[in-house]
Amino acid sequence: MRHPSTPELALADLLQCLAAEAGLARSTLASYRQQGRRFASWMHDQGLAHCGELTTSHLVEFLASLRAAGLAEATVAHHLVVVRLLLRHLVREGELTRDASAALDSPRLASVLPKTLSAAEVEALLAAPAGTSARDLRDRALLEVLYACGARVSEACGLELDGLARESRVVRVTGKGNKTRVVPLGSRAWEALDAWLRGGRPGIPQAAKSARVFLSARGAPLSRTAAWRIVRAAALRAGIGKPVSPHWLRHSFATHLIEAGADLRAVQEMLGHASIRTTEVYTHLDAEHVRSLHRLYHPRGAGSA
């Protein structure tokens, strides 16, 4: 067995393997790096030179230190995920004979339902960029795509021209782990896309050299940060007093489909969820929607659970 690495070297090796073998997004790797560095720093503070010295009690103390620092339970759970990945990687590499995290239970997280918009709020949001400038055409097309196919913001920003199939009215989306899926796009979204591609995008510098659908004013691929700002600005313009993010449109897409009776498996495929359990959270939203209707309209509904 090799001598266990320092936590910094072990983390660097893990991230290199994840980037090469798992195809994780750069944002995910950056998050793992940040959380792994926090763990490495904590180890040094405890006088632990390498991961072979770790015990389950040490890990319990590390998680307690995160809670004492005021971190949310979900963030604590994310740190534990990185620690587990790190230790399992070292076991696979033959640097450790045991995984000190194996005996730990994952923190129990409160069930948090996704934030969604009503159909009326979505309509107002999509109509917010009402002008004819290239910026408005792009912003309207982006908003329509986010809602029409339930894309993650990174997926929408990464859309490429050769992934648009006008005749069959579908788009090819590249999601987590570089997995691709084909998602239908409605007529209004296609109209907004066509308006941008024919009336806005051609006037953008360097547009002809880029494969990306959505570009900045200077011709660079639209960033996730810029997309967030576009969604937030549209929400403010539409008078929606909520901290709307691109993911709200993804959640609204799924919730509205299920409320309309869509098959859960079909919604899972369109969202690109690996597990049906991830998609099932939207059925809880639908159940709350039904209860709200019952309270509102049933003669004995007022005040019922």
PDB file of C-alpha atoms in Angstrom:
ATOM      1  CA  MET A   1       0.000   0.000   0.000  1.00  0.00           C
ATOM      2  CA  ARG A   2       1.294   3.454  -0.907  1.00  0.00           C
ATOM      3  CA  HIS A   3       1.754   6.065   1.784  1.00  0.00           C
ATOM      4  CA  PRO A   4      -1.430   8.179   1.976  1.00  0.00           C
ATOM      5  CA  SER A   5      -1.234  11.527   0.208  1.00  0.00           C
ATOM      6  CA  THR A   6      -1.666  14.905   1.803  1.00  0.00           C
ATOM      7  CA  PRO A   7      -5.286  16.074   1.495  1.00  0.00           C
ATOM      8  CA  GLU A   8      -4.295  18.671  -1.124  1.00  0.00           C
ATOM      9  CA  LEU A   9      -2.609  16.115  -3.379  1.00  0.00           C
ATOM     10  CA  ALA A  10      -5.440  13.631  -2.889  1.00  0.00           C
ATOM     11  CA  LEU A  11      -8.004  16.301  -3.791  1.00  0.00           C
ATOM     12  CA  ALA A  12      -6.098  17.339  -6.920  1.00  0.00           C
ATOM     13  CA  ASP A  13      -5.902  13.704  -8.054  1.00  0.00           C
ATOM     14  CA  LEU A  14      -9.607  13.142  -7.364  1.00  0.00           C
ATOM     15  CA  LEU A  15     -10.652  16.224  -9.333  1.00  0.00           C
ATOM     16  CA  GLN A  16      -8.439  15.204 -12.248  1.00  0.00           C
ATOM     17  CA  CYS A  17     -10.082  11.763 -12.314  1.00  0.00           C
ATOM     18  CA  LEU A  18     -13.599  13.212 -12.054  1.00  0.00           C
ATOM     19  CA  ALA A  19     -12.914  15.629 -14.905  1.00  0.00           C
ATOM     20  CA  ALA A  20     -11.544  12.870 -17.136  1.00  0.00           C
ATOM     21  CA  GLU A  21     -13.847   9.976 -16.267  1.00  0.00           C
ATOM     22  CA  ALA A  22     -17.125  11.401 -14.963  1.00  0.00           C
ATOM     23  CA  GLY A  23     -17.422  14.361 -17.329  1.00  0.00           C
ATOM     24  CA  LEU A  24     -18.599  16.668 -14.547  1.00  0.00           C
ATOM     25  CA  ALA A  25     -19.381  20.289 -15.325  1.00  0.00           C
ATOM     26  CA  ARG A  26     -16.718  22.850 -14.464  1.00  0.00           C
ATOM     27  CA  SER A  27     -19.082  24.478 -11.975  1.00  0.00           C
ATOM     28  CA  THR A  28     -19.480  21.151 -10.141  1.00  0.00           C
ATOM     29  CA  LEU A  29     -15.726  20.587 -10.084  1.00  0.00           C
ATOM     30  CA  ALA A  30     -15.204  24.130  -8.784  1.00  0.00           C
ATOM     31  CA  SER A  31     -17.673  23.464  -5.976  1.00  0.00           C
ATOM     32  CA  TYR A  32     -15.934  20.181  -5.100  1.00  0.00           C
ATOM     33  CA  ARG A  33     -12.574  21.965  -5.112  1.00  0.00           C
ATOM     34  CA  GLN A  34     -13.791  24.681  -2.755  1.00  0.00           C
ATOM     35  CA  GLN A  35     -15.360  22.214  -0.318  1.00  0.00           C
ATOM     36  CA  GLY A  36     -12.358  19.889  -0.512  1.00  0.00           C
ATOM     37  CA  ARG A  37      -9.997  22.742   0.291  1.00  0.00           C
ATOM     38  CA  ARG A  38     -12.075  23.628   3.317  1.00  0.00           C
ATOM     39  CA  PHE A  39     -11.749  20.038   4.523  1.00  0.00           C
ATOM     40  CA  ALA A  40      -7.985  20.044   3.879  1.00  0.00           C
ATOM     41  CA  SER A  41      -7.619  23.294   5.827  1.00  0.00           C
ATOM     42  CA  TRP A  42      -9.587  21.803   8.724  1.00  0.00           C
ATOM     43  CA  MET A  43      -7.330  18.725   8.707  1.00  0.00           C
ATOM     44  CA  HIS A  44      -4.244  20.907   8.998  1.00  0.00           C
ATOM     45  CA  ASP A  45      -5.825  22.833  11.879  1.00  0.00           C
ATOM     46  CA  GLN A  46      -6.296  19.486  13.634  1.00  0.00           C
ATOM     47  CA  GLY A  47      -2.683  18.468  13.024  1.00  0.00           C
ATOM     48  CA  LEU A  48      -3.662  15.708  10.566  1.00  0.00           C
ATOM     49  CA  ALA A  49      -0.961  15.411   7.900  1.00  0.00           C
ATOM     50  CA  HIS A  50      -2.600  12.852   5.615  1.00  0.00           C
ATOM     51  CA  CYS A  51      -5.935  11.108   5.117  1.00  0.00           C
ATOM     52  CA  GLY A  52      -4.680   7.848   6.615  1.00  0.00           C
ATOM     53  CA  GLU A  53      -4.904   9.465  10.050  1.00  0.00           C
ATOM     54  CA  LEU A  54      -8.613  10.205   9.731  1.00  0.00           C
ATOM     55  CA  THR A  55     -11.155   8.426  11.906  1.00  0.00           C
ATOM     56  CA  THR A  56     -14.932   8.530  11.875  1.00  0.00           C
ATOM     57  CA  SER A  57     -14.776  10.706  15.002  1.00  0.00           C
ATOM     58  CA  HIS A  58     -12.659  13.232  13.112  1.00  0.00           C
ATOM     59  CA  LEU A  59     -15.291  13.446  10.389  1.00  0.00           C
ATOM     60  CA  VAL A  60     -18.060  13.930  12.952  1.00  0.00           C
ATOM     61  CA  GLU A  61     -16.030  16.825  14.386  1.00  0.00           C
ATOM     62  CA  PHE A  62     -15.538  18.304  10.903  1.00  0.00           C
ATOM     63  CA  LEU A  63     -19.288  18.280  10.210  1.00  0.00           C
ATOM     64  CA  ALA A  64     -19.918  19.811  13.639  1.00  0.00           C
ATOM     65  CA  SER A  65     -17.463  22.613  12.808  1.00  0.00           C
ATOM     66  CA  LEU A  66     -19.417  23.394   9.643  1.00  0.00           C
ATOM     67  CA  ARG A  67     -22.668  23.616  11.591  1.00  0.00           C
ATOM     68  CA  ALA A  68     -20.985  25.794  14.222  1.00  0.00           C
ATOM     69  CA  ALA A  69     -19.903  28.127  11.406  1.00  0.00           C
ATOM     70  CA  GLY A  70     -23.570  28.589  10.506  1.00  0.00           C
ATOM     71  CA  LEU A  71     -23.625  26.545   7.297  1.00  0.00           C
ATOM     72  CA  ALA A  72     -26.982  25.190   6.161  1.00  0.00           C
ATOM     73  CA  GLU A  73     -27.592  21.465   6.525  1.00  0.00           C
ATOM     74  CA  ALA A  74     -27.653  21.079   2.731  1.00  0.00           C
ATOM     75  CA  THR A  75     -24.187  22.656   2.530  1.00  0.00           C
ATOM     76  CA  VAL A  76     -22.936  20.348   5.290  1.00  0.00           C
ATOM     77  CA  ALA A  77     -24.281  17.400   3.280  1.00  0.00           C
ATOM     78  CA  HIS A  78     -22.448  18.634   0.160  1.00  0.00           C
ATOM     79  CA  HIS A  79     -19.168  18.758   2.091  1.00  0.00           C
ATOM     80  CA  LEU A  80     -19.715  15.183   3.252  1.00  0.00           C
ATOM     81  CA  VAL A  81     -20.266  14.096  -0.361  1.00  0.00           C
ATOM     82  CA  VAL A  82     -16.843  15.487  -1.293  1.00  0.00           C
ATOM     83  CA  VAL A  83     -15.181  13.836   1.712  1.00  0.00           C
ATOM     84  CA  ARG A  84     -16.761  10.491   0.786  1.00  0.00           C
ATOM     85  CA  LEU A  85     -15.573  10.828  -2.817  1.00  0.00           C
ATOM     86  CA  LEU A  86     -12.078  11.667  -1.620  1.00  0.00           C
ATOM     87  CA  LEU A  87     -11.770   8.736   0.783  1.00  0.00           C
ATOM     88  CA  ARG A  88     -13.312   6.208  -1.602  1.00  0.00           C
ATOM     89  CA  HIS A  89     -10.899   7.397  -4.289  1.00  0.00           C
ATOM     90  CA  LEU A  90      -7.956   6.787  -1.958  1.00  0.00           C
ATOM     91  CA  VAL A  91      -9.237   3.298  -1.122  1.00  0.00           C
ATOM     92  CA  ARG A  92      -9.534   2.487  -4.846  1.00  0.00           C
ATOM     93  CA  GLU A  93      -6.011   3.795  -5.429  1.00  0.00           C
ATOM     94  CA  GLY A  94      -4.650   1.590  -2.661  1.00  0.00           C
ATOM     95  CA  GLU A  95      -3.595   4.477  -0.426  1.00  0.00           C
ATOM     96  CA  LEU A  96      -6.140   3.604   2.268  1.00  0.00           C
ATOM     97  CA  THR A  97      -7.435   0.266   3.502  1.00  0.00           C
ATOM     98  CA  ARG A  98     -10.647   1.685   4.951  1.00  0.00           C
ATOM     99  CA  ASP A  99     -13.062   4.550   4.370  1.00  0.00           C
ATOM    100  CA  ALA A 100     -13.588   6.488   7.605  1.00  0.00           C
ATOM    101  CA  SER A 101     -16.830   7.974   6.223  1.00  0.00           C
ATOM    102  CA  ALA A 102     -18.485   4.578   5.664  1.00  0.00           C
ATOM    103  CA  ALA A 103     -20.021   4.528   9.141  1.00  0.00           C
ATOM    104  CA  LEU A 104     -21.457   8.038   8.810  1.00  0.00           C
ATOM    105  CA  ASP A 105     -25.087   8.680   7.959  1.00  0.00           C
ATOM    106  CA  SER A 106     -25.782  11.523   5.570  1.00  0.00           C
ATOM    107  CA  PRO A 107     -27.403  14.568   7.218  1.00  0.00           C
ATOM    108  CA  ARG A 108     -31.173  14.506   7.045  1.00  0.00           C
ATOM    109  CA  LEU A 109     -32.398  17.370   4.930  1.00  0.00           C
ATOM    110  CA  ALA A 110     -35.750  19.046   5.237  1.00  0.00           C
ATOM    111  CA  SER A 111     -37.842  18.556   2.142  1.00  0.00           C
ATOM    112  CA  VAL A 112     -37.749  21.830   0.221  1.00  0.00           C
ATOM    113  CA  LEU A 113     -40.164  22.106  -2.664  1.00  0.00           C
ATOM    114  CA  PRO A 114     -38.903  23.809  -5.831  1.00  0.00           C
ATOM    115  CA  LYS A 115     -39.809  27.448  -6.385  1.00  0.00           C
ATOM    116  CA  THR A 116     -42.214  27.935  -9.272  1.00  0.00           C
ATOM    117  CA  LEU A 117     -44.156  30.631 -11.082  1.00  0.00           C
ATOM    118  CA  SER A 118     -47.832  30.582 -11.958  1.00  0.00           C
ATOM    119  CA  ALA A 119     -48.806  30.343 -15.619  1.00  0.00           C
ATOM    120  CA  ALA A 120     -49.780  34.035 -15.546  1.00  0.00           C
ATOM    121  CA  GLU A 121     -46.415  35.015 -14.064  1.00  0.00           C
ATOM    122  CA  VAL A 122     -44.598  33.011 -16.734  1.00  0.00           C
ATOM    123  CA  GLU A 123     -46.581  34.779 -19.461  1.00  0.00           C
ATOM    124  CA  ALA A 124     -45.680  38.175 -17.994  1.00  0.00           C
ATOM    125  CA  LEU A 125     -42.022  37.193 -17.683  1.00  0.00           C
ATOM    126  CA  LEU A 126     -41.751  35.944 -21.263  1.00  0.00           C
ATOM    127  CA  ALA A 127     -43.403  39.109 -22.568  1.00  0.00           C
ATOM    128  CA  ALA A 128     -41.083  41.446 -20.644  1.00  0.00           C
ATOM    129  CA  PRO A 129     -38.441  41.909 -23.407  1.00  0.00           C
ATOM    130  CA  ALA A 130     -40.955  43.488 -25.788  1.00  0.00           C
ATOM    131  CA  GLY A 131     -38.628  45.523 -27.993  1.00  0.00           C
ATOM    132  CA  THR A 132     -37.111  44.756 -31.390  1.00  0.00           C
ATOM    133  CA  SER A 133     -33.438  45.329 -30.565  1.00  0.00           C
ATOM    134  CA  ALA A 134     -30.997  42.443 -30.860  1.00  0.00           C
ATOM    135  CA  ARG A 135     -30.773  42.327 -27.064  1.00  0.00           C
ATOM    136  CA  ASP A 136     -34.551  42.050 -26.634  1.00  0.00           C
ATOM    137  CA  LEU A 137     -34.818  39.405 -29.370  1.00  0.00           C
ATOM    138  CA  ARG A 138     -32.077  37.366 -27.701  1.00  0.00           C
ATOM    139  CA  ASP A 139     -33.508  37.763 -24.206  1.00  0.00           C
ATOM    140  CA  ARG A 140     -37.010  36.771 -25.317  1.00  0.00           C
ATOM    141  CA  ALA A 141     -35.663  33.713 -27.144  1.00  0.00           C
ATOM    142  CA  LEU A 142     -33.603  32.671 -24.118  1.00  0.00           C
ATOM    143  CA  LEU A 143     -36.574  32.989 -21.754  1.00  0.00           C
ATOM    144  CA  GLU A 144     -38.792  31.016 -24.122  1.00  0.00           C
ATOM    145  CA  VAL A 145     -36.218  28.221 -24.411  1.00  0.00           C
ATOM    146  CA  LEU A 146     -35.685  28.026 -20.640  1.00  0.00           C
ATOM    147  CA  TYR A 147     -39.403  27.571 -20.058  1.00  0.00           C
ATOM    148  CA  ALA A 148     -40.357  25.645 -23.210  1.00  0.00           C
ATOM    149  CA  CYS A 149     -37.886  22.794 -22.725  1.00  0.00           C
ATOM    150  CA  GLY A 150     -37.063  23.021 -19.021  1.00  0.00           C
ATOM    151  CA  ALA A 151     -33.371  23.488 -19.714  1.00  0.00           C
ATOM    152  CA  ARG A 152     -30.836  24.231 -17.013  1.00  0.00           C
ATOM    153  CA  VAL A 153     -29.214  27.626 -17.488  1.00  0.00           C
ATOM    154  CA  SER A 154     -25.887  26.006 -18.462  1.00  0.00           C
ATOM    155  CA  GLU A 155     -27.723  23.854 -21.025  1.00  0.00           C
ATOM    156  CA  ALA A 156     -29.497  26.840 -22.575  1.00  0.00           C
ATOM    157  CA  CYS A 157     -26.266  28.850 -22.763  1.00  0.00           C
ATOM    158  CA  GLY A 158     -24.554  25.832 -24.338  1.00  0.00           C
ATOM    159  CA  LEU A 159     -27.143  25.286 -27.092  1.00  0.00           C
ATOM    160  CA  GLU A 160     -25.537  25.057 -30.520  1.00  0.00           C
ATOM    161  CA  LEU A 161     -26.961  25.852 -33.924  1.00  0.00           C
ATOM    162  CA  ASP A 162     -26.612  22.284 -35.176  1.00  0.00           C
ATOM    163  CA  GLY A 163     -28.725  21.143 -32.232  1.00  0.00           C
ATOM    164  CA  LEU A 164     -31.813  22.931 -33.567  1.00  0.00           C
ATOM    165  CA  ALA A 165     -34.091  20.777 -35.722  1.00  0.00           C
ATOM    166  CA  ARG A 166     -36.758  23.093 -37.132  1.00  0.00           C
ATOM    167  CA  GLU A 167     -38.648  20.494 -39.154  1.00  0.00           C
ATOM    168  CA  SER A 168     -39.166  18.141 -36.228  1.00  0.00           C
ATOM    169  CA  ARG A 169     -39.448  21.037 -33.743  1.00  0.00           C
ATOM    170  CA  VAL A 170     -36.919  19.616 -31.277  1.00  0.00           C
ATOM    171  CA  VAL A 171     -33.634  20.770 -29.766  1.00  0.00           C
ATOM    172  CA  ARG A 172     -30.644  18.714 -28.679  1.00  0.00           C
ATOM    173  CA  VAL A 173     -29.591  19.611 -25.160  1.00  0.00           C
ATOM    174  CA  THR A 174     -26.283  18.623 -23.570  1.00  0.00           C
ATOM    175  CA  GLY A 175     -26.711  18.114 -19.840  1.00  0.00           C
ATOM    176  CA  LYS A 176     -24.765  16.830 -16.864  1.00  0.00           C
ATOM    177  CA  GLY A 177     -21.997  14.393 -17.657  1.00  0.00           C
ATOM    178  CA  ASN A 178     -22.118  15.502 -21.316  1.00  0.00           C
ATOM    179  CA  LYS A 179     -25.278  13.438 -21.775  1.00  0.00           C
ATOM    180  CA  THR A 180     -27.479  14.623 -24.617  1.00  0.00           C
ATOM    181  CA  ARG A 181     -31.245  14.510 -24.818  1.00  0.00           C
ATOM    182  CA  VAL A 182     -33.778  15.654 -27.396  1.00  0.00           C
ATOM    183  CA  VAL A 183     -36.572  17.905 -26.156  1.00  0.00           C
ATOM    184  CA  PRO A 184     -39.611  19.221 -28.077  1.00  0.00           C
ATOM    185  CA  LEU A 185     -39.977  22.975 -28.452  1.00  0.00           C
ATOM    186  CA  GLY A 186     -43.349  24.685 -28.908  1.00  0.00           C
ATOM    187  CA  SER A 187     -44.312  27.076 -31.686  1.00  0.00           C
ATOM    188  CA  ARG A 188     -43.962  30.249 -29.608  1.00  0.00           C
ATOM    189  CA  ALA A 189     -40.440  29.300 -28.574  1.00  0.00           C
ATOM    190  CA  TRP A 190     -39.531  28.571 -32.206  1.00  0.00           C
ATOM    191  CA  GLU A 191     -40.957  31.935 -33.270  1.00  0.00           C
ATOM    192  CA  ALA A 192     -38.814  33.697 -30.666  1.00  0.00           C
ATOM    193  CA  LEU A 193     -35.750  31.690 -31.715  1.00  0.00           C
ATOM    194  CA  ASP A 194     -36.308  32.454 -35.399  1.00  0.00           C
ATOM    195  CA  ALA A 195     -36.687  36.165 -34.645  1.00  0.00           C
ATOM    196  CA  TRP A 196     -33.349  36.138 -32.808  1.00  0.00           C
ATOM    197  CA  LEU A 197     -31.504  33.961 -35.313  1.00  0.00           C
ATOM    198  CA  ARG A 198     -32.694  35.934 -38.346  1.00  0.00           C
ATOM    199  CA  GLY A 199     -33.189  39.431 -36.987  1.00  0.00           C
ATOM    200  CA  GLY A 200     -30.772  39.781 -34.086  1.00  0.00           C
ATOM    201  CA  ARG A 201     -27.903  37.326 -34.085  1.00  0.00           C
ATOM    202  CA  PRO A 202     -26.540  38.101 -37.608  1.00  0.00           C
ATOM    203  CA  GLY A 203     -25.719  41.655 -36.488  1.00  0.00           C
ATOM    204  CA  ILE A 204     -23.597  40.508 -33.548  1.00  0.00           C
ATOM    205  CA  PRO A 205     -19.799  40.765 -34.085  1.00  0.00           C
ATOM    206  CA  GLN A 206     -18.154  37.399 -34.819  1.00  0.00           C
ATOM    207  CA  ALA A 207     -21.568  35.677 -34.854  1.00  0.00           C
ATOM    208  CA  ALA A 208     -20.801  33.825 -38.088  1.00  0.00           C
ATOM    209  CA  LYS A 209     -17.781  32.180 -36.438  1.00  0.00           C
ATOM    210  CA  SER A 210     -19.656  30.901 -33.384  1.00  0.00           C
ATOM    211  CA  ALA A 211     -21.615  27.654 -33.081  1.00  0.00           C
ATOM    212  CA  ARG A 212     -23.541  28.866 -30.036  1.00  0.00           C
ATOM    213  CA  VAL A 213     -27.154  29.972 -30.317  1.00  0.00           C
ATOM    214  CA  PHE A 214     -26.975  32.657 -27.632  1.00  0.00           C
ATOM    215  CA  LEU A 215     -24.225  35.277 -27.761  1.00  0.00           C
ATOM    216  CA  SER A 216     -23.256  38.379 -25.832  1.00  0.00           C
ATOM    217  CA  ALA A 217     -23.284  41.794 -27.504  1.00  0.00           C
ATOM    218  CA  ARG A 218     -19.590  41.259 -28.345  1.00  0.00           C
ATOM    219  CA  GLY A 219     -20.089  37.835 -29.889  1.00  0.00           C
ATOM    220  CA  ALA A 220     -18.880  35.684 -26.991  1.00  0.00           C
ATOM    221  CA  PRO A 221     -20.973  32.715 -25.835  1.00  0.00           C
ATOM    222  CA  LEU A 222     -23.584  33.944 -23.381  1.00  0.00           C
ATOM    223  CA  SER A 223     -22.461  33.193 -19.819  1.00  0.00           C
ATOM    224  CA  ARG A 224     -24.587  31.709 -17.066  1.00  0.00           C
ATOM    225  CA  THR A 225     -24.159  34.902 -15.064  1.00  0.00           C
ATOM    226  CA  ALA A 226     -25.502  36.967 -17.958  1.00  0.00           C
ATOM    227  CA  ALA A 227     -28.464  34.594 -18.317  1.00  0.00           C
ATOM    228  CA  TRP A 228     -29.241  34.988 -14.619  1.00  0.00           C
ATOM    229  CA  ARG A 229     -29.257  38.775 -15.046  1.00  0.00           C
ATOM    230  CA  ILE A 230     -31.566  38.516 -18.050  1.00  0.00           C
ATOM    231  CA  VAL A 231     -34.086  36.430 -16.101  1.00  0.00           C
ATOM    232  CA  ARG A 232     -33.898  38.673 -13.038  1.00  0.00           C
ATOM    233  CA  ALA A 233     -34.331  41.833 -15.133  1.00  0.00           C
ATOM    234  CA  ALA A 234     -37.329  40.347 -16.958  1.00  0.00           C
ATOM    235  CA  ALA A 235     -38.947  39.412 -13.639  1.00  0.00           C
ATOM    236  CA  LEU A 236     -38.515  42.954 -12.333  1.00  0.00           C
ATOM    237  CA  ARG A 237     -39.907  44.402 -15.560  1.00  0.00           C
ATOM    238  CA  ALA A 238     -42.883  42.038 -15.320  1.00  0.00           C
ATOM    239  CA  GLY A 239     -43.617  43.186 -11.770  1.00  0.00           C
ATOM    240  CA  ILE A 240     -42.885  39.794 -10.206  1.00  0.00           C
ATOM    241  CA  GLY A 241     -41.780  40.508  -6.658  1.00  0.00           C
ATOM    242  CA  LYS A 242     -39.822  37.286  -6.212  1.00  0.00           C
ATOM    243  CA  PRO A 243     -36.101  36.439  -6.535  1.00  0.00           C
ATOM    244  CA  VAL A 244     -36.674  34.607  -9.820  1.00  0.00           C
ATOM    245  CA  SER A 245     -33.760  32.608 -11.232  1.00  0.00           C
ATOM    246  CA  PRO A 246     -33.445  30.544 -14.440  1.00  0.00           C
ATOM    247  CA  HIS A 247     -34.085  27.375 -12.423  1.00  0.00           C
ATOM    248  CA  TRP A 248     -37.527  28.699 -11.476  1.00  0.00           C
ATOM    249  CA  LEU A 249     -38.475  28.396 -15.153  1.00  0.00           C
ATOM    250  CA  ARG A 250     -37.217  24.796 -15.217  1.00  0.00           C
ATOM    251  CA  HIS A 251     -39.270  24.007 -12.115  1.00  0.00           C
ATOM    252  CA  SER A 252     -42.304  25.778 -13.591  1.00  0.00           C
ATOM    253  CA  PHE A 253     -41.955  23.817 -16.842  1.00  0.00           C
ATOM    254  CA  ALA A 254     -42.087  20.500 -14.956  1.00  0.00           C
ATOM    255  CA  THR A 255     -44.828  21.542 -12.546  1.00  0.00           C
ATOM    256  CA  HIS A 256     -47.124  22.889 -15.260  1.00  0.00           C
ATOM    257  CA  LEU A 257     -46.679  19.711 -17.320  1.00  0.00           C
ATOM    258  CA  ILE A 258     -47.582  17.470 -14.384  1.00  0.00           C
ATOM    259  CA  GLU A 259     -50.539  19.668 -13.429  1.00  0.00           C
ATOM    260  CA  ALA A 260     -51.780  19.206 -16.990  1.00  0.00           C
ATOM    261  CA  GLY A 261     -51.532  15.408 -16.653  1.00  0.00           C
ATOM    262  CA  ALA A 262     -48.167  14.694 -18.289  1.00  0.00           C
ATOM    263  CA  ASP A 263     -46.573  11.290 -17.698  1.00  0.00           C
ATOM    264  CA  LEU A 264     -43.900  11.425 -14.993  1.00  0.00           C
ATOM    265  CA  ARG A 265     -41.440   9.335 -17.031  1.00  0.00           C
ATOM    266  CA  ALA A 266     -41.788  11.689 -19.992  1.00  0.00           C
ATOM    267  CA  VAL A 267     -41.099  14.676 -17.747  1.00  0.00           C
ATOM    268  CA  GLN A 268     -38.066  12.847 -16.327  1.00  0.00           C
ATOM    269  CA  GLU A 269     -36.654  12.364 -19.833  1.00  0.00           C
ATOM    270  CA  MET A 270     -37.261  15.974 -20.823  1.00  0.00           C
ATOM    271  CA  LEU A 271     -35.569  17.254 -17.661  1.00  0.00           C
ATOM    272  CA  GLY A 272     -32.653  14.855 -18.053  1.00  0.00           C
ATOM    273  CA  HIS A 273     -33.011  13.424 -14.546  1.00  0.00           C
ATOM    274  CA  ALA A 274     -31.058  10.216 -13.987  1.00  0.00           C
ATOM    275  CA  SER A 275     -33.516   9.058 -11.320  1.00  0.00           C
ATOM    276  CA  ILE A 276     -37.321   9.197 -11.316  1.00  0.00           C
ATOM    277  CA  ARG A 277     -37.111  10.078  -7.610  1.00  0.00           C
ATOM    278  CA  THR A 278     -35.691  13.478  -8.524  1.00  0.00           C
ATOM    279  CA  THR A 279     -38.688  14.147 -10.760  1.00  0.00           C
ATOM    280  CA  GLU A 280     -41.204  12.937  -8.173  1.00  0.00           C
ATOM    281  CA  VAL A 281     -40.755  16.135  -6.157  1.00  0.00           C
ATOM    282  CA  TYR A 282     -43.003  17.846  -8.713  1.00  0.00           C
ATOM    283  CA  THR A 283     -45.859  15.489  -7.849  1.00  0.00           C
ATOM    284  CA  HIS A 284     -45.766  16.946  -4.337  1.00  0.00           C
ATOM    285  CA  LEU A 285     -46.191  20.395  -5.847  1.00  0.00           C
ATOM    286  CA  ASP A 286     -49.124  19.098  -7.872  1.00  0.00           C
ATOM    287  CA  ALA A 287     -50.706  17.626  -4.732  1.00  0.00           C
ATOM    288  CA  GLU A 288     -50.429  21.017  -3.028  1.00  0.00           C
ATOM    289  CA  HIS A 289     -52.031  22.604  -6.105  1.00  0.00           C
ATOM    290  CA  VAL A 290     -54.971  20.196  -5.835  1.00  0.00           C
ATOM    291  CA  ARG A 291     -55.340  20.892  -2.106  1.00  0.00           C
ATOM    292  CA  SER A 292     -55.363  24.632  -2.802  1.00  0.00           C
ATOM    293  CA  LEU A 293     -58.139  24.192  -5.362  1.00  0.00           C
ATOM    294  CA  HIS A 294     -60.099  22.087  -2.878  1.00  0.00           C
ATOM    295  CA  ARG A 295     -59.785  24.732  -0.166  1.00  0.00           C
ATOM    296  CA  LEU A 296     -60.819  27.436  -2.601  1.00  0.00           C
ATOM    297  CA  TYR A 297     -63.768  25.805  -4.347  1.00  0.00           C
ATOM    298  CA  HIS A 298     -65.145  22.931  -2.261  1.00  0.00           C
ATOM    299  CA  PRO A 299     -68.099  23.862   0.022  1.00  0.00           C
ATOM    300  CA  ARG A 300     -66.303  22.276   2.963  1.00  0.00           C
ATOM    301  CA  GLY A 301     -62.805  23.060   1.766  1.00  0.00           C
ATOM    302  CA  ALA A 302     -62.105  26.181   3.816  1.00  0.00           C
ATOM    303  CA  GLY A 303     -59.606  25.476   6.543  1.00  0.00           C
ATOM    304  CA  SER A 304     -59.137  21.825   5.535  1.00  0.00           C
ATOM    305  CA  ALA A 305     -55.703  20.237   5.455  1.00  0.00           C
TER     306      ALA A 305
END
